[in-house]
XYZ file of N, CA and C in Angstrom:
639
model
N -16.728 2.499 -34.939
C -16.519 3.732 -34.171
C -17.113 3.604 -32.771
N -18.342 3.087 -32.719
C -19.018 2.938 -31.436
C -18.279 1.938 -30.562
N -17.784 0.852 -31.199
C -17.055 -0.166 -30.451
C -15.757 0.409 -29.890
N -15.072 1.211 -30.710
C -13.807 1.825 -30.284
C -14.043 2.757 -29.101
N -15.183 3.483 -29.136
C -15.516 4.407 -28.052
C -15.773 3.645 -26.754
N -16.459 2.523 -26.874
C -16.751 1.696 -25.688
C -15.450 1.167 -25.076
N -14.550 0.714 -25.958
C -13.266 0.197 -25.489
C -12.471 1.292 -24.779
N -12.519 2.518 -25.353
C -11.804 3.645 -24.764
C -12.358 3.974 -23.380
N -13.677 3.946 -23.271
C -14.334 4.239 -21.984
C -13.931 3.198 -20.942
N -13.890 1.935 -21.359
C -13.500 0.849 -20.445
C -12.070 1.046 -19.961
N -11.183 1.393 -20.898
C -9.777 1.609 -20.547
C -9.628 2.775 -19.573
N -10.337 3.867 -19.877
C -10.261 5.049 -19.008
C -10.818 4.741 -17.621
N -11.905 3.970 -17.587
C -12.513 3.597 -16.305
C -11.539 2.778 -15.473
N -10.855 1.845 -16.117
C -9.874 1.002 -15.420
C -8.721 1.842 -14.892
N -8.271 2.788 -15.738
C -7.158 3.631 -15.321
C -7.549 4.501 -14.138
N -8.764 5.070 -14.192
C -9.235 5.938 -13.116
C -9.411 5.173 -11.822
N -9.841 3.912 -11.951
C -10.071 3.114 -10.741
C -8.779 2.827 -9.995
N -7.642 2.922 -10.729
C -6.360 2.676 -10.083
C -5.513 3.947 -10.025
N -6.155 5.089 -10.143
C -5.415 6.347 -10.119
C -5.500 7.045 -8.771
N -6.104 6.367 -7.775
C -6.250 6.994 -6.470
C -4.955 6.833 -5.678
N -4.003 7.687 -6.000
C -2.728 7.689 -5.299
C -2.542 9.039 -4.627
N -1.677 9.057 -3.623
C -1.396 10.286 -2.889
C 0.110 10.437 -2.725
N 0.533 11.649 -2.476
C 1.885 11.849 -1.987
C 1.933 11.255 -0.588
N 2.985 10.521 -0.264
C 3.065 9.936 1.087
C 3.084 11.036 2.135
N 3.680 12.169 1.805
C 3.704 13.309 2.742
C 2.294 13.825 3.001
N 1.437 13.762 1.997
C 0.046 14.209 2.148
C -0.717 13.296 3.104
N -0.484 11.985 2.989
C -1.146 11.030 3.881
C -0.684 11.244 5.316
N 0.620 11.405 5.496
C 1.168 11.618 6.840
C 0.644 12.913 7.443
N 0.616 13.976 6.644
C 0.124 15.266 7.127
C -1.344 15.181 7.527
N -2.130 14.419 6.765
C -3.548 14.261 7.093
C -3.701 13.496 8.403
N -2.898 12.454 8.585
C -2.940 11.695 9.832
C -2.504 12.563 10.997
N -1.483 13.382 10.795
C -1.016 14.296 11.846
C -2.097 15.303 12.211
N -2.829 15.759 11.214
C -3.924 16.703 11.466
C -4.974 16.088 12.389
N -5.377 14.852 12.104
C -6.376 14.180 12.929
C -5.837 13.918 14.337
N -4.547 13.576 14.438
C -3.945 13.347 15.750
C -3.934 14.633 16.567
N -3.552 15.725 15.932
C -3.503 17.017 16.628
C -4.886 17.436 17.106
N -5.903 17.147 16.297
C -7.279 17.443 16.694
C -7.665 16.661 17.946
N -7.128 15.456 18.075
C -7.494 14.580 19.198
C -6.742 14.911 20.485
N -5.449 15.224 20.378
C -4.628 15.386 21.593
C -4.287 16.833 21.906
N -4.504 17.736 20.978
C -4.175 19.143 21.214
C -2.767 19.493 20.738
N -2.550 20.770 20.511
C -1.269 21.241 19.973
C -0.098 20.969 20.911
N -0.309 21.171 22.216
C 0.790 21.053 23.177
C 1.351 19.641 23.243
N 0.469 18.644 23.274
C 0.917 17.257 23.387
C 1.372 16.697 22.050
N 0.821 17.221 20.961
C 1.140 16.701 19.630
C 2.637 16.699 19.340
N 3.344 17.692 19.836
C 4.778 17.818 19.522
C 5.610 16.682 20.114
N 5.026 15.884 21.013
C 5.751 14.764 21.616
C 5.507 13.446 20.859
N 4.811 13.528 19.738
C 4.538 12.334 18.938
C 5.430 12.301 17.702
N 5.750 11.098 17.267
C 6.445 10.928 15.994
C 5.867 9.702 15.297
N 5.976 9.693 13.978
C 5.435 8.577 13.197
C 6.046 7.277 13.684
N 5.176 6.301 13.980
C 5.623 5.051 14.558
C 6.053 4.032 13.508
N 6.693 2.960 13.956
C 7.127 1.898 13.039
C 5.929 1.110 12.510
N 6.111 0.471 11.378
C 5.051 -0.345 10.761
C 3.791 0.463 10.461
N 3.976 1.719 10.086
C 2.834 2.551 9.685
C 2.522 2.256 8.218
N 1.836 1.155 8.003
C 1.573 0.687 6.643
C 0.244 1.197 6.101
N 0.190 1.339 4.790
C -1.079 1.594 4.110
C -1.372 0.396 3.215
N -2.647 0.205 2.929
C -3.078 -0.908 2.085
C -3.383 -0.374 0.694
N -2.916 -1.108 -0.331
C -3.206 -0.688 -1.701
C -3.534 -1.903 -2.559
N -4.161 -1.635 -3.701
C -4.550 -2.697 -4.625
C -3.764 -2.546 -5.920
N -3.195 -3.644 -6.365
C -2.436 -3.617 -7.616
C -3.392 -3.705 -8.810
N -2.868 -3.534 -10.008
C -3.694 -3.608 -11.218
C -4.235 -5.014 -11.454
N -3.589 -5.997 -10.832
C -4.068 -7.373 -10.975
C -5.097 -7.719 -9.903
N -5.420 -6.734 -9.058
C -6.450 -6.948 -8.043
C -5.934 -7.450 -6.707
N -4.626 -7.643 -6.578
C -4.078 -8.122 -5.319
C -3.945 -6.985 -4.318
N -4.112 -7.316 -3.023
C -3.961 -6.327 -1.964
C -2.576 -6.474 -1.331
N -1.915 -5.356 -1.170
C -0.593 -5.351 -0.549
C -0.489 -4.194 0.432
N 0.589 -4.234 1.228
C 0.811 -3.192 2.223
C 2.222 -2.629 2.054
N 2.375 -1.336 2.370
C 3.686 -0.697 2.262
C 3.814 0.382 3.338
N 5.019 0.552 3.824
C 5.308 1.570 4.841
C 5.075 2.961 4.250
N 4.271 3.774 4.923
C 3.920 5.098 4.410
C 5.122 6.037 4.405
N 6.158 5.709 5.166
C 7.331 6.588 5.229
C 8.295 6.347 4.076
N 8.009 5.344 3.233
C 8.903 5.013 2.125
C 8.277 5.401 0.785
N 9.055 6.088 -0.024
C 8.570 6.502 -1.345
C 7.897 7.866 -1.305
N 7.868 8.535 -2.446
C 7.236 9.851 -2.538
C 5.730 9.754 -2.743
N 5.298 8.674 -3.424
C 3.875 8.490 -3.713
C 3.435 7.109 -3.259
N 2.146 6.990 -2.949
C 1.605 5.680 -2.610
C 1.514 4.840 -3.875
N 1.533 3.543 -3.697
C 1.509 2.632 -4.835
C 0.080 2.179 -5.138
N -0.165 1.766 -6.390
C -1.457 1.205 -6.779
C -2.642 2.082 -6.421
N -3.744 1.443 -6.099
C -4.957 2.143 -5.670
C -4.987 2.163 -4.146
N -4.956 3.347 -3.569
C -4.932 3.491 -2.111
C -6.259 3.006 -1.527
N -6.184 2.018 -0.629
C -7.394 1.453 -0.013
C -7.649 2.055 1.365
N -6.646 1.991 2.239
C -6.794 2.594 3.562
C -5.437 2.705 4.256
N -5.445 3.429 5.361
C -4.252 3.583 6.194
C -4.569 3.206 7.628
N -5.118 2.009 7.804
C -5.558 1.569 9.135
C -4.404 1.373 10.112
N -3.197 1.159 9.589
C -2.070 0.840 10.458
C -1.158 2.039 10.745
N -1.564 3.218 10.289
C -0.734 4.396 10.535
C -0.796 4.745 12.015
N 0.362 4.857 12.646
C 0.405 5.094 14.089
C 1.491 6.084 14.457
N 1.343 6.640 15.658
C 2.300 7.608 16.181
C 2.693 7.205 17.593
N 3.975 7.349 17.897
C 4.500 6.959 19.204
C 4.687 8.194 20.079
N 4.205 8.102 21.309
C 4.318 9.192 22.274
C 5.625 9.059 23.056
N 6.396 10.125 23.079
C 7.634 10.146 23.861
C 7.643 11.418 24.709
N 7.028 11.324 25.879
C 6.895 12.478 26.775
C 7.739 12.247 28.026
N 8.482 13.247 28.485
C 9.345 13.073 29.665
C 8.590 12.703 30.937
N 7.304 13.023 31.008
C 6.515 12.697 32.195
C 5.737 11.392 32.052
N 6.050 10.629 30.997
C 5.374 9.341 30.811
C 6.365 8.358 30.205
N 7.362 8.000 31.001
C 8.440 7.141 30.538
C 8.387 5.752 31.177
N 7.195 5.309 31.548
C 7.047 4.026 32.217
C 7.168 2.862 31.228
N 7.818 1.798 31.686
C 7.971 0.602 30.853
C 6.642 -0.152 30.747
N 6.491 -0.914 29.684
C 5.348 -1.810 29.455
C 4.017 -1.072 29.249
N 4.040 0.234 29.093
C 2.797 0.973 28.861
C 2.640 1.249 27.367
N 1.396 1.265 26.934
C 1.126 1.511 25.517
C 1.254 3.002 25.228
N 2.168 3.339 24.344
C 2.404 4.738 23.989
C 2.120 4.994 22.507
N 1.438 4.054 21.879
C 1.147 4.157 20.452
C -0.310 4.544 20.217
N -0.520 5.516 19.343
C -1.870 5.967 18.979
C -2.060 5.733 17.482
N -3.135 5.038 17.128
C -3.428 4.757 15.717
C -4.378 5.804 15.148
N -4.068 6.248 13.938
C -4.938 7.163 13.200
C -5.357 6.421 11.938
N -6.552 5.856 11.945
C -7.004 4.981 10.861
C -7.728 5.789 9.773
N -7.158 5.772 8.584
C -7.687 6.563 7.470
C -8.359 5.683 6.425
N -9.428 6.215 5.814
C -10.064 5.501 4.710
C -9.433 5.926 3.390
N -10.017 5.519 2.300
C -9.436 5.796 0.983
C -9.415 7.284 0.638
N -10.251 8.067 1.315
C -10.301 9.513 1.077
C -9.548 10.299 2.142
N -8.794 9.574 2.977
C -7.998 10.149 4.069
C -8.846 10.749 5.175
N -10.087 10.270 5.272
C -10.937 10.635 6.407
C -10.791 9.569 7.491
N -11.138 9.925 8.715
C -11.036 8.973 9.815
C -12.044 7.840 9.650
N -11.581 6.613 9.828
C -12.479 5.464 9.833
C -13.228 5.411 11.159
N -12.500 5.714 12.237
C -13.101 5.787 13.578
C -12.348 6.830 14.381
N -12.958 7.267 15.455
C -12.359 8.279 16.314
C -10.997 7.809 16.827
N -10.054 8.738 16.905
C -8.720 8.405 17.406
C -8.824 8.022 18.885
N -8.336 6.826 19.217
C -8.440 6.315 20.585
C -7.274 6.843 21.413
N -7.599 7.671 22.415
C -6.555 8.270 23.254
C -6.830 8.048 24.738
N -7.718 7.112 25.067
C -8.063 6.872 26.476
C -6.856 6.463 27.307
N -5.863 5.826 26.674
C -4.710 5.343 27.423
C -3.697 6.453 27.731
N -3.910 7.652 27.205
C -3.023 8.772 27.511
C -3.456 9.383 28.840
N -2.552 9.498 29.814
C -2.919 10.061 31.124
C -3.580 11.425 31.003
N -4.540 11.666 31.881
C -5.318 12.905 31.816
C -4.454 14.144 31.983
N -3.408 14.060 32.829
C -2.581 15.247 33.051
C -1.844 15.659 31.775
N -1.518 14.695 30.906
C -0.878 15.037 29.637
C -1.861 15.726 28.704
N -3.085 15.208 28.658
C -4.106 15.807 27.792
C -4.490 17.205 28.264
N -4.359 17.442 29.580
C -4.662 18.770 30.134
C -3.453 19.697 30.074
N -2.321 19.178 29.580
C -1.087 19.947 29.514
C -0.680 20.454 30.899
N -0.745 19.538 31.878
C -0.399 19.869 33.257
C 0.730 18.955 33.736
N 1.448 19.361 34.798
C 2.463 18.474 35.375
C 1.815 17.197 35.907
N 2.596 16.139 35.991
C 2.073 14.866 36.486
C 1.610 14.997 37.933
N 0.419 14.435 38.210
C -0.099 14.409 39.580
C 0.048 13.013 40.184
N 0.866 12.169 39.541
C 1.081 10.819 40.029
C 2.183 10.800 41.081
N 2.077 9.861 42.016
C 3.125 9.655 43.002
C 4.368 9.085 42.315
N 5.538 9.415 42.848
C 6.774 8.890 42.277
C 6.852 7.380 42.524
N 7.689 6.708 41.752
C 7.864 5.273 41.945
C 8.452 4.961 43.318
N 9.328 5.839 43.801
C 9.893 5.647 45.143
C 8.806 5.704 46.205
N 7.833 6.612 46.007
C 6.721 6.726 46.953
C 5.852 5.469 46.903
N 5.619 4.944 45.704
C 4.846 3.706 45.557
C 5.570 2.561 46.266
N 6.882 2.478 46.084
C 7.674 1.440 46.747
C 7.547 1.553 48.265
N 7.554 2.793 48.755
C 7.434 3.022 50.193
C 6.074 2.552 50.718
N 5.025 2.781 49.940
C 3.675 2.348 50.332
C 3.615 0.824 50.388
N 4.240 0.171 49.418
C 4.252 -1.293 49.378
C 4.944 -1.854 50.616
N 6.073 -1.263 50.968
C 6.865 -1.755 52.101
C 6.140 -1.586 53.434
N 5.191 -0.679 53.476
C 4.428 -0.448 54.713
C 3.261 -1.429 54.877
N 2.982 -2.202 53.825
C 1.898 -3.172 53.900
C 2.389 -4.417 54.633
N 1.464 -5.103 55.254
C 1.815 -6.324 55.993
C 1.809 -7.510 55.030
N 2.798 -7.524 54.167
C 2.865 -8.570 53.147
C 3.580 -9.807 53.685
N 3.312 -10.923 53.049
C 3.953 -12.176 53.445
C 5.420 -12.178 53.004
N 6.190 -13.080 53.600
C 7.616 -13.156 53.289
C 7.825 -13.681 51.873
N 8.499 -12.929 51.035
C 8.687 -13.341 49.629
C 9.959 -14.155 49.444
N 10.050 -14.774 48.268
C 11.267 -15.516 47.936
C 12.212 -14.666 47.094
N 11.737 -13.500 46.693
C 12.550 -12.555 45.933
C 11.938 -11.169 46.084
N 12.687 -10.098 45.779
C 12.141 -8.742 45.901
C 10.877 -8.568 45.048
N 9.947 -7.753 45.550
C 8.706 -7.537 44.795
C 9.007 -6.791 43.494
N 8.113 -6.972 42.523
C 8.220 -6.259 41.250
C 6.919 -5.515 40.997
N 6.950 -4.571 40.094
C 5.744 -3.792 39.810
C 5.745 -3.334 38.358
N 4.559 -3.064 37.861
C 4.431 -2.462 36.539
C 3.125 -1.672 36.496
N 3.076 -0.720 35.582
C 1.893 0.112 35.413
C 0.930 -0.570 34.459
N -0.343 -0.647 34.871
C -1.377 -1.288 34.039
C -2.485 -0.286 33.747
N -3.164 -0.508 32.602
C -4.310 0.337 32.235
C -5.563 -0.515 32.205
N -6.566 -0.092 32.967
C -7.849 -0.792 33.005
C -8.734 -0.234 31.895
N -9.015 -1.057 30.882
C -9.789 -0.584 29.727
C -11.265 -0.324 30.066
N -11.727 -0.869 31.196
C -13.125 -0.651 31.593
C -13.286 0.679 32.325
N -12.426 0.916 33.309
C -12.517 2.155 34.094
C -11.772 3.309 33.435
N -10.928 2.996 32.439
C -10.097 3.991 31.758
C -9.112 4.643 32.724
N -8.629 3.864 33.692
C -7.710 4.385 34.688
C -6.466 3.497 34.779
N -5.355 4.114 35.161
C -4.124 3.376 35.396
C -4.048 2.928 36.849
N -3.287 1.876 37.093
C -2.984 1.434 38.447
C -1.652 0.697 38.438
N -0.984 0.722 39.582
C 0.228 -0.069 39.744
C -0.162 -1.465 40.191
N 0.436 -2.482 39.563
C 0.218 -3.851 40.023
C 1.547 -4.339 40.613
N 1.472 -4.828 41.844
C 2.651 -5.265 42.587
C 2.627 -6.784 42.717
N 3.759 -7.410 42.446
C 3.868 -8.869 42.576
C 4.843 -9.199 43.706
N 4.310 -9.794 44.748
C 5.134 -10.262 45.871
C 5.176 -11.791 45.771
N 6.285 -12.314 45.260
C 6.387 -13.742 44.957
C 6.600 -14.564 46.223
N 5.644 -15.472 46.482
C 5.694 -16.297 47.691
C 6.322 -17.663 47.437
N 6.153 -18.162 46.220
C 6.685 -19.486 45.877
C 6.884 -19.513 44.366
N 7.957 -20.202 43.931
C 8.269 -20.165 42.509
C 8.797 -21.500 42.018
N 8.223 -21.955 40.922
C 8.687 -23.146 40.222
C 9.016 -22.752 38.779
N 9.439 -23.729 37.990
C 9.813 -23.454 36.611
C 8.656 -22.869 35.811
N 7.463 -23.414 35.971
C 6.334 -23.029 35.112
C 5.228 -22.252 35.823
N 5.390 -21.968 37.108
C 4.359 -21.184 37.797
C 4.954 -20.525 39.027
N 4.198 -19.582 39.553
C 4.584 -18.929 40.807
C 3.324 -18.546 41.565
N 3.410 -18.529 42.880
C 2.320 -18.073 43.733
C 2.602 -16.628 44.121
N 1.678 -15.755 43.779
C 1.898 -14.326 43.956
C 0.898 -13.691 44.915
N 1.397 -12.817 45.746
C 0.548 -11.910 46.520
C 0.530 -10.610 45.722
N -0.657 -10.151 45.358
C -0.773 -9.056 44.391
C -1.513 -7.857 44.989
N -0.966 -6.686 44.719
C -1.606 -5.432 45.114
C -1.901 -4.602 43.873
N -3.022 -3.876 43.906
C -3.304 -2.842 42.922
C -3.306 -1.513 43.675
N -2.541 -0.550 43.174
C -2.397 0.729 43.870
C -2.731 1.883 42.936
N -3.542 2.809 43.416
C -3.874 4.011 42.650
C -2.621 4.882 42.521
N -2.225 5.270 41.303
C -0.980 6.029 41.122
C -1.040 7.470 41.622
N -2.250 7.984 41.817
C -2.405 9.366 42.272
C -2.515 9.447 43.795
N -3.391 8.631 44.377
C -3.648 8.697 45.819
C -2.809 7.717 46.633
N -2.335 6.658 45.990
C -1.595 5.640 46.723
C -2.491 4.662 47.468
N -3.795 4.758 47.248
C -4.749 3.865 47.914
C -4.623 2.444 47.354
N -4.697 1.456 48.265
C -4.682 0.057 47.845
C -6.060 -0.295 47.296
N -6.130 -0.602 46.028
C -7.402 -0.904 45.368
C -7.783 -2.365 45.519
N -6.787 -3.254 45.447
C -7.027 -4.698 45.582
C -5.836 -5.337 46.286
N -6.117 -6.448 46.991
C -5.063 -7.221 47.649
C -5.515 -8.676 47.649
N -4.813 -9.516 46.894
C -5.246 -10.910 46.752
C -4.043 -11.788 46.409
N -4.270 -13.097 46.433
C -3.230 -14.052 46.051
C -3.684 -14.837 44.826
N -2.702 -15.208 44.014
C -3.044 -15.882 42.760
C -1.856 -16.700 42.272
N -2.144 -17.885 41.744
C -1.101 -18.686 41.100
C -1.030 -18.285 39.630
N 0.145 -17.925 39.180
C 0.325 -17.512 37.800
C 1.194 -18.515 37.071
N 0.741 -18.925 35.917
C 1.451 -19.928 35.125
C 2.129 -19.282 33.917
N 3.259 -19.821 33.550
C 3.998 -19.343 32.384
C 3.489 -20.079 31.146
N 3.073 -19.335 30.150
C 2.508 -19.926 28.934
C 3.572 -20.738 28.197
N 3.122 -21.827 27.596
C 3.958 -22.699 26.765
C 5.171 -23.257 27.527
N 4.997 -23.490 28.805
C 6.068 -24.024 29.618
C 5.773 -25.487 29.967
N 6.743 -26.354 29.794
C 6.572 -27.776 30.120
C 7.311 -28.103 31.404
N 6.591 -28.646 32.362
C 7.204 -28.966 33.644
C 8.001 -30.273 33.548
């Protein structure tokens, strides 16, 4: 009798250890709650669940696997964490190419935040629910053309960059002076997107990775 009771307790313990499952809708709603707390109600409506929003789970054999949280009604196995759950920002005033628009909401096994939601890359005017105070791209182009730049071999290009140290955005301008198959010599400008002030002006040789001359 005592042996049977011990065996029953062991079985129940094993079952309970793998019974930590959730409705996938519950996990998503919890992640949305934490996101809304971080960005505010007004901006939250411009987010949608991003691709590859996987959760980690453990099978009964002890193996760890991952599955998309948007698939299935319930999570599989023992829910370990939701570190890869993310949301994509699609705001009409932030449609710049090459900018990070993904926000991760990392959940632990109890659906609590593992770490604070990182939103530093979201422009301040969006977080304040205000119109953009950035200069238009045409205005940035006009500022570039007014600089005494060297003669290029092709039209200048630009992209928006985020400085993780200063937590500020800037435009980086590439004025190509010389170009080969695996490298180019660039005259580079950094421009403040709000004031249009030239932050940096320098030259640099840039090499293409994994390129054989």
